[in-house]
Amino acid sequence: MFLVFEQTEVHNLSKVNCNIFKEVVIMDGYDIEKFESIKKAAEQGDVEAQYSLGKSYYKDIPSYYDDIEAFRWLEKAANQDHVDAQFQVGIMCFRGTGTRQDEARAVNWYKKAANQGHANAQYFLADRFYNGIALEQSYIKAFEWCQKAANQNLVEAQIDLGDMYKDGKGVEQDYAKAFEWYQKAVDFDDPKAKALIAEMYCHGKGVEQDYTKAFEWYQKAANQADVNGLAGLGWMYYNGKGVSRNRTEAFRLYTKAVDVGEIPF
């Protein structure tokens, strides 16, 4: 639950106040004249340019990589309430990239971005409340922030919200609601959610027990190399649930699951 990931989307540069119509020099596949124009705009206080310049130093231009400069410009943009910059600064504080590692500072920036509606920041904040990292542990607050992210169609948040309903953490236990959120994640073709749907059918939680449907959903997850899908499908073949018993096929699936990751049971 609540696996940390990094936002990598580069923000749209259309708002940068730069006129770039001249013949340019290309370095590392990047428009150097454009870079200099963005840098000039950033120095004049343009928030979009500051964000773009920070991202350029961070990863966009290998020859210009400088994590300290990246942090400096991203922080300038963040201090002007640029939501993507706030989230990125939080990531850098968490990792100690371009600045000292400081989880409390990271959480502070996640909060700022989350309050502006940044889905990833909301999800990260939910993780911190759930695990009690740099914040007092609170399943209720974790649920609240996870729900905000899930409502913005962040698949990871939708799955974790389903888990919280299933486990009764931060909210009253409700298997039907858990199933509903897993289904939303399935709509985005998420294999983990498919395996969770299969589990609900297998155990009759939130839906009527149906081994045939459980088999179908485990198979869909397994076809995407999901470890839970492979292991669940193996269990069904081993026990002859929803399919004719086939110990050989069960062993093959268990072996494949081990190759993918740790078997959950």
mmCIF file of C-alpha atoms in Angstrom:
data_model
loop_
_atom_site.group_PDB
_atom_site.id
_atom_site.type_symbol
_atom_site.label_atom_id
_atom_site.label_comp_id
_atom_site.label_asym_id
_atom_site.label_seq_id
_atom_site.Cartn_x
_atom_site.Cartn_y
_atom_site.Cartn_z
ATOM 1 C CA MET A 1 0.000 0.000 0.000
ATOM 2 C CA PHE A 2 1.059 3.543 -0.755
ATOM 3 C CA LEU A 3 4.110 2.906 -2.923
ATOM 4 C CA VAL A 4 6.125 6.062 -3.552
ATOM 5 C CA PHE A 5 6.661 7.093 -7.155
ATOM 6 C CA GLU A 6 7.977 10.169 -8.927
ATOM 7 C CA GLN A 7 6.111 12.510 -11.222
ATOM 8 C CA THR A 8 8.054 12.853 -14.469
ATOM 9 C CA GLU A 9 5.745 14.899 -16.661
ATOM 10 C CA VAL A 10 7.333 18.037 -18.051
ATOM 11 C CA HIS A 11 5.122 21.069 -17.686
ATOM 12 C CA ASN A 12 3.742 22.854 -20.750
ATOM 13 C CA LEU A 13 6.065 25.740 -21.671
ATOM 14 C CA SER A 14 3.462 27.709 -23.607
ATOM 15 C CA LYS A 15 3.201 30.381 -20.914
ATOM 16 C CA VAL A 16 6.923 31.189 -20.933
ATOM 17 C CA ASN A 17 7.467 34.731 -22.190
ATOM 18 C CA CYS A 18 10.068 33.874 -24.801
ATOM 19 C CA ASN A 19 10.203 34.661 -28.522
ATOM 20 C CA ILE A 20 12.123 31.912 -30.262
ATOM 21 C CA PHE A 21 12.008 32.306 -34.022
ATOM 22 C CA LYS A 22 15.718 32.476 -34.940
ATOM 23 C CA GLU A 23 17.947 29.719 -36.256
ATOM 24 C CA VAL A 24 19.181 27.768 -33.260
ATOM 25 C CA VAL A 25 21.993 25.493 -32.150
ATOM 26 C CA ILE A 26 21.041 22.009 -30.965
ATOM 27 C CA MET A 27 22.920 20.310 -28.120
ATOM 28 C CA ASP A 28 21.934 16.931 -26.672
ATOM 29 C CA GLY A 29 18.797 17.189 -28.781
ATOM 30 C CA TYR A 30 17.806 20.401 -26.990
ATOM 31 C CA ASP A 31 17.284 23.900 -28.351
ATOM 32 C CA ILE A 32 20.108 25.877 -26.689
ATOM 33 C CA GLU A 33 18.788 29.280 -27.757
ATOM 34 C CA LYS A 34 15.457 28.319 -26.235
ATOM 35 C CA PHE A 35 17.259 27.309 -23.047
ATOM 36 C CA GLU A 36 18.984 30.706 -22.832
ATOM 37 C CA SER A 37 15.688 32.492 -23.449
ATOM 38 C CA ILE A 38 14.015 30.489 -20.686
ATOM 39 C CA LYS A 39 16.925 31.228 -18.365
ATOM 40 C CA LYS A 40 16.616 34.958 -19.030
ATOM 41 C CA ALA A 41 12.873 34.851 -18.349
ATOM 42 C CA ALA A 42 13.496 32.888 -15.155
ATOM 43 C CA GLU A 43 15.982 35.472 -13.933
ATOM 44 C CA GLN A 44 13.288 38.106 -14.507
ATOM 45 C CA GLY A 45 10.926 36.214 -12.219
ATOM 46 C CA ASP A 46 8.759 34.312 -14.712
ATOM 47 C CA VAL A 47 7.411 31.379 -12.690
ATOM 48 C CA GLU A 48 6.885 29.032 -15.647
ATOM 49 C CA ALA A 49 10.411 29.745 -16.844
ATOM 50 C CA GLN A 50 11.804 29.083 -13.372
ATOM 51 C CA TYR A 51 10.052 25.729 -13.270
ATOM 52 C CA SER A 52 11.196 24.806 -16.782
ATOM 53 C CA LEU A 53 14.766 25.868 -16.050
ATOM 54 C CA GLY A 54 14.811 23.793 -12.886
ATOM 55 C CA LYS A 55 13.543 20.748 -14.774
ATOM 56 C CA SER A 56 16.161 21.327 -17.475
ATOM 57 C CA TYR A 57 18.991 21.318 -14.937
ATOM 58 C CA TYR A 58 17.456 18.313 -13.201
ATOM 59 C CA LYS A 59 17.075 15.877 -16.061
ATOM 60 C CA ASP A 60 16.105 17.378 -19.394
ATOM 61 C CA ILE A 61 19.580 18.384 -20.646
ATOM 62 C CA PRO A 62 22.392 15.950 -19.759
ATOM 63 C CA SER A 63 25.160 18.462 -20.489
ATOM 64 C CA TYR A 64 23.607 20.961 -18.064
ATOM 65 C CA TYR A 65 22.801 18.521 -15.248
ATOM 66 C CA ASP A 66 23.184 20.269 -11.906
ATOM 67 C CA ASP A 67 20.903 19.120 -9.103
ATOM 68 C CA ILE A 68 21.776 22.111 -6.902
ATOM 69 C CA GLU A 69 20.800 24.582 -9.632
ATOM 70 C CA ALA A 70 17.738 22.470 -10.355
ATOM 71 C CA PHE A 71 16.609 22.708 -6.761
ATOM 72 C CA ARG A 72 17.347 26.441 -6.595
ATOM 73 C CA TRP A 73 15.145 27.264 -9.586
ATOM 74 C CA LEU A 74 12.397 24.802 -8.718
ATOM 75 C CA GLU A 75 12.226 26.251 -5.217
ATOM 76 C CA LYS A 76 11.885 29.750 -6.657
ATOM 77 C CA ALA A 77 8.926 28.561 -8.729
ATOM 78 C CA ALA A 78 7.491 26.689 -5.749
ATOM 79 C CA ASN A 79 7.663 29.844 -3.641
ATOM 80 C CA GLN A 80 5.489 31.481 -6.305
ATOM 81 C CA ASP A 81 2.894 28.719 -5.785
ATOM 82 C CA HIS A 82 3.737 26.716 -8.904
ATOM 83 C CA VAL A 83 2.036 23.459 -7.971
ATOM 84 C CA ASP A 84 4.224 21.093 -10.030
ATOM 85 C CA ALA A 85 7.334 22.801 -8.680
ATOM 86 C CA GLN A 86 6.070 22.407 -5.131
ATOM 87 C CA PHE A 87 5.619 18.689 -5.629
ATOM 88 C CA GLN A 88 9.022 18.306 -7.308
ATOM 89 C CA VAL A 89 10.745 20.243 -4.515
ATOM 90 C CA GLY A 90 9.073 17.870 -2.067
ATOM 91 C CA ILE A 91 10.501 14.903 -3.969
ATOM 92 C CA MET A 92 13.983 16.448 -3.918
ATOM 93 C CA CYS A 93 13.790 17.179 -0.185
ATOM 94 C CA PHE A 94 12.691 13.597 0.412
ATOM 95 C CA ARG A 95 15.623 12.216 -1.585
ATOM 96 C CA GLY A 96 18.200 14.795 -0.609
ATOM 97 C CA THR A 97 18.724 15.751 -4.246
ATOM 98 C CA GLY A 98 20.249 19.197 -4.645
ATOM 99 C CA THR A 99 19.536 19.936 -0.994
ATOM 100 C CA ARG A 100 19.799 18.276 2.395
ATOM 101 C CA GLN A 101 17.521 15.306 2.934
ATOM 102 C CA ASP A 102 14.613 16.408 5.105
ATOM 103 C CA GLU A 103 11.365 14.455 5.272
ATOM 104 C CA ALA A 104 9.614 17.205 7.261
ATOM 105 C CA ARG A 105 10.400 19.778 4.540
ATOM 106 C CA ALA A 106 9.249 17.301 1.924
ATOM 107 C CA VAL A 107 5.908 16.856 3.684
ATOM 108 C CA ASN A 108 5.511 20.630 3.938
ATOM 109 C CA TRP A 109 5.847 20.954 0.163
ATOM 110 C CA TYR A 110 3.540 17.996 -0.455
ATOM 111 C CA LYS A 111 0.934 19.778 1.676
ATOM 112 C CA LYS A 112 1.248 22.974 -0.342
ATOM 113 C CA ALA A 113 0.829 21.108 -3.632
ATOM 114 C CA ALA A 114 -1.937 18.889 -2.256
ATOM 115 C CA ASN A 115 -3.917 21.904 -1.114
ATOM 116 C CA GLN A 116 -3.772 23.155 -4.699
ATOM 117 C CA GLY A 117 -5.254 19.893 -5.927
ATOM 118 C CA HIS A 118 -2.116 18.065 -7.078
ATOM 119 C CA ALA A 119 -3.174 14.404 -7.183
ATOM 120 C CA ASN A 120 0.284 12.893 -6.704
ATOM 121 C CA ALA A 121 0.975 15.210 -3.773
ATOM 122 C CA GLN A 122 -2.341 14.242 -2.222
ATOM 123 C CA TYR A 123 -1.404 10.588 -2.581
ATOM 124 C CA PHE A 124 2.056 11.147 -1.101
ATOM 125 C CA LEU A 125 0.493 12.999 1.819
ATOM 126 C CA ALA A 126 -1.911 10.094 2.352
ATOM 127 C CA ASP A 127 1.097 7.774 2.476
ATOM 128 C CA ARG A 128 2.791 9.920 5.142
ATOM 129 C CA PHE A 129 -0.320 9.961 7.319
ATOM 130 C CA TYR A 130 -0.877 6.241 6.811
ATOM 131 C CA ASN A 131 2.680 5.306 7.779
ATOM 132 C CA GLY A 132 3.292 8.086 10.293
ATOM 133 C CA ILE A 133 6.291 9.522 8.429
ATOM 134 C CA ALA A 134 7.094 13.098 9.532
ATOM 135 C CA LEU A 135 3.450 13.362 10.593
ATOM 136 C CA GLU A 136 1.396 11.889 13.394
ATOM 137 C CA GLN A 137 -0.012 8.612 12.117
ATOM 138 C CA SER A 138 -3.691 8.935 11.190
ATOM 139 C CA TYR A 139 -5.669 6.466 9.080
ATOM 140 C CA ILE A 140 -8.543 8.960 8.974
ATOM 141 C CA LYS A 141 -6.404 11.695 7.401
ATOM 142 C CA ALA A 142 -4.736 9.146 5.152
ATOM 143 C CA PHE A 143 -8.171 8.111 3.920
ATOM 144 C CA GLU A 144 -9.234 11.720 3.330
ATOM 145 C CA TRP A 145 -6.188 12.555 1.209
ATOM 146 C CA CYS A 146 -6.232 9.233 -0.602
ATOM 147 C CA GLN A 147 -9.858 9.822 -1.524
ATOM 148 C CA LYS A 148 -9.022 13.226 -2.983
ATOM 149 C CA ALA A 149 -6.352 11.656 -5.191
ATOM 150 C CA ALA A 150 -8.596 8.740 -6.135
ATOM 151 C CA ASN A 151 -11.325 11.151 -7.202
ATOM 152 C CA GLN A 152 -8.811 12.572 -9.676
ATOM 153 C CA ASN A 153 -8.417 9.103 -11.213
ATOM 154 C CA LEU A 154 -4.994 8.368 -9.759
ATOM 155 C CA VAL A 155 -5.029 4.584 -10.080
ATOM 156 C CA GLU A 156 -2.659 3.876 -7.190
ATOM 157 C CA ALA A 157 -4.900 5.943 -4.910
ATOM 158 C CA GLN A 158 -8.019 4.147 -6.136
ATOM 159 C CA ILE A 159 -6.483 0.779 -5.243
ATOM 160 C CA ASP A 160 -5.289 1.953 -1.831
ATOM 161 C CA LEU A 161 -8.674 3.513 -1.113
ATOM 162 C CA GLY A 162 -10.235 0.153 -1.913
ATOM 163 C CA ASP A 163 -7.776 -1.480 0.496
ATOM 164 C CA MET A 164 -8.736 0.961 3.239
ATOM 165 C CA TYR A 165 -12.425 0.173 2.763
ATOM 166 C CA LYS A 166 -11.626 -3.544 2.737
ATOM 167 C CA ASP A 167 -9.506 -3.357 5.900
ATOM 168 C CA GLY A 168 -11.623 -0.764 7.681
ATOM 169 C CA LYS A 169 -8.730 1.649 8.142
ATOM 170 C CA GLY A 170 -9.732 5.299 8.387
ATOM 171 C CA VAL A 171 -13.255 4.417 7.393
ATOM 172 C CA GLU A 172 -15.922 1.868 8.321
ATOM 173 C CA GLN A 173 -15.226 -1.474 6.673
ATOM 174 C CA ASP A 174 -17.240 -1.781 3.480
ATOM 175 C CA TYR A 175 -16.425 -4.573 1.033
ATOM 176 C CA ALA A 176 -18.884 -3.268 -1.562
ATOM 177 C CA LYS A 177 -17.125 0.107 -1.563
ATOM 178 C CA ALA A 178 -13.755 -1.644 -1.804
ATOM 179 C CA PHE A 179 -14.985 -3.555 -4.841
ATOM 180 C CA GLU A 180 -16.268 -0.315 -6.370
ATOM 181 C CA TRP A 181 -12.859 1.379 -6.103
ATOM 182 C CA TYR A 182 -11.014 -1.643 -7.425
ATOM 183 C CA GLN A 183 -13.395 -1.600 -10.391
ATOM 184 C CA LYS A 184 -12.552 2.044 -11.068
ATOM 185 C CA ALA A 185 -8.859 1.101 -11.222
ATOM 186 C CA VAL A 186 -9.695 -1.829 -13.505
ATOM 187 C CA ASP A 187 -11.244 0.676 -15.896
ATOM 188 C CA PHE A 188 -7.667 1.936 -16.391
ATOM 189 C CA ASP A 189 -6.525 -1.643 -17.139
ATOM 190 C CA ASP A 190 -4.569 -1.971 -13.893
ATOM 191 C CA PRO A 191 -3.468 -5.612 -13.335
ATOM 192 C CA LYS A 192 -3.211 -5.313 -9.534
ATOM 193 C CA ALA A 193 -6.826 -4.144 -9.401
ATOM 194 C CA LYS A 194 -7.881 -7.088 -11.575
ATOM 195 C CA ALA A 195 -6.283 -9.508 -9.113
ATOM 196 C CA LEU A 196 -8.062 -7.758 -6.234
ATOM 197 C CA ILE A 197 -11.400 -8.040 -8.048
ATOM 198 C CA ALA A 198 -10.658 -11.743 -8.487
ATOM 199 C CA GLU A 199 -9.926 -12.060 -4.759
ATOM 200 C CA MET A 200 -13.260 -10.435 -3.904
ATOM 201 C CA TYR A 201 -15.127 -12.886 -6.138
ATOM 202 C CA CYS A 202 -13.109 -15.790 -4.751
ATOM 203 C CA HIS A 203 -13.992 -15.002 -1.138
ATOM 204 C CA GLY A 204 -17.424 -13.493 -1.738
ATOM 205 C CA LYS A 205 -16.550 -10.121 -0.260
ATOM 206 C CA GLY A 206 -18.562 -7.200 -1.605
ATOM 207 C CA VAL A 207 -20.002 -9.474 -4.277
ATOM 208 C CA GLU A 208 -21.551 -12.916 -4.422
ATOM 209 C CA GLN A 209 -18.895 -15.630 -4.376
ATOM 210 C CA ASP A 210 -18.243 -16.778 -7.920
ATOM 211 C CA TYR A 211 -15.201 -18.944 -8.655
ATOM 212 C CA THR A 212 -15.772 -18.740 -12.395
ATOM 213 C CA LYS A 213 -15.540 -14.948 -12.350
ATOM 214 C CA ALA A 214 -12.627 -15.122 -9.916
ATOM 215 C CA PHE A 215 -10.783 -17.366 -12.371
ATOM 216 C CA GLU A 216 -11.511 -14.989 -15.240
ATOM 217 C CA TRP A 217 -10.158 -11.970 -13.350
ATOM 218 C CA TYR A 218 -7.088 -13.796 -12.062
ATOM 219 C CA GLN A 219 -6.409 -14.862 -15.627
ATOM 220 C CA LYS A 220 -6.647 -11.254 -16.860
ATOM 221 C CA ALA A 221 -4.198 -10.130 -14.181
ATOM 222 C CA ALA A 222 -1.869 -13.058 -14.891
ATOM 223 C CA ASN A 223 -1.849 -12.172 -18.589
ATOM 224 C CA GLN A 224 -0.267 -8.879 -17.529
ATOM 225 C CA ALA A 225 2.348 -10.720 -15.443
ATOM 226 C CA ASP A 226 0.883 -9.575 -12.125
ATOM 227 C CA VAL A 227 2.304 -11.699 -9.304
ATOM 228 C CA ASN A 228 -1.023 -11.822 -7.432
ATOM 229 C CA GLY A 229 -2.793 -12.801 -10.623
ATOM 230 C CA LEU A 230 -0.321 -15.584 -11.363
ATOM 231 C CA ALA A 231 -0.380 -16.911 -7.803
ATOM 232 C CA GLY A 232 -4.159 -16.662 -7.563
ATOM 233 C CA LEU A 233 -4.609 -18.444 -10.860
ATOM 234 C CA GLY A 234 -2.196 -21.125 -9.682
ATOM 235 C CA TRP A 235 -4.238 -21.573 -6.505
ATOM 236 C CA MET A 236 -7.422 -22.027 -8.536
ATOM 237 C CA TYR A 237 -5.827 -24.656 -10.775
ATOM 238 C CA TYR A 238 -4.356 -26.430 -7.745
ATOM 239 C CA ASN A 239 -7.701 -26.559 -5.938
ATOM 240 C CA GLY A 240 -9.939 -26.948 -8.978
ATOM 241 C CA LYS A 241 -11.894 -23.787 -8.266
ATOM 242 C CA GLY A 242 -13.537 -22.221 -11.324
ATOM 243 C CA VAL A 243 -11.534 -24.567 -13.536
ATOM 244 C CA SER A 244 -10.667 -28.266 -13.735
ATOM 245 C CA ARG A 245 -7.922 -29.234 -11.286
ATOM 246 C CA ASN A 246 -4.503 -29.213 -12.929
ATOM 247 C CA ARG A 247 -1.545 -29.473 -10.548
ATOM 248 C CA THR A 248 0.976 -29.237 -13.413
ATOM 249 C CA GLU A 249 -0.463 -25.912 -14.568
ATOM 250 C CA ALA A 250 -0.644 -24.731 -10.958
ATOM 251 C CA PHE A 251 3.056 -25.486 -10.481
ATOM 252 C CA ARG A 252 3.908 -23.659 -13.731
ATOM 253 C CA LEU A 253 2.006 -20.574 -12.594
ATOM 254 C CA TYR A 254 3.518 -20.617 -9.103
ATOM 255 C CA THR A 255 6.977 -20.847 -10.646
ATOM 256 C CA LYS A 256 6.233 -17.937 -12.942
ATOM 257 C CA ALA A 257 4.911 -15.923 -10.001
ATOM 258 C CA VAL A 258 8.159 -16.545 -8.094
ATOM 259 C CA ASP A 259 10.102 -15.296 -11.115
ATOM 260 C CA VAL A 260 8.031 -12.102 -11.115
ATOM 261 C CA GLY A 261 8.071 -11.394 -7.392
ATOM 262 C CA GLU A 262 7.228 -12.654 -3.929
ATOM 263 C CA ILE A 263 4.155 -14.881 -3.783
ATOM 264 C CA PRO A 264 1.604 -13.241 -1.434
ATOM 265 C CA PHE A 265 0.593 -16.506 0.281
#
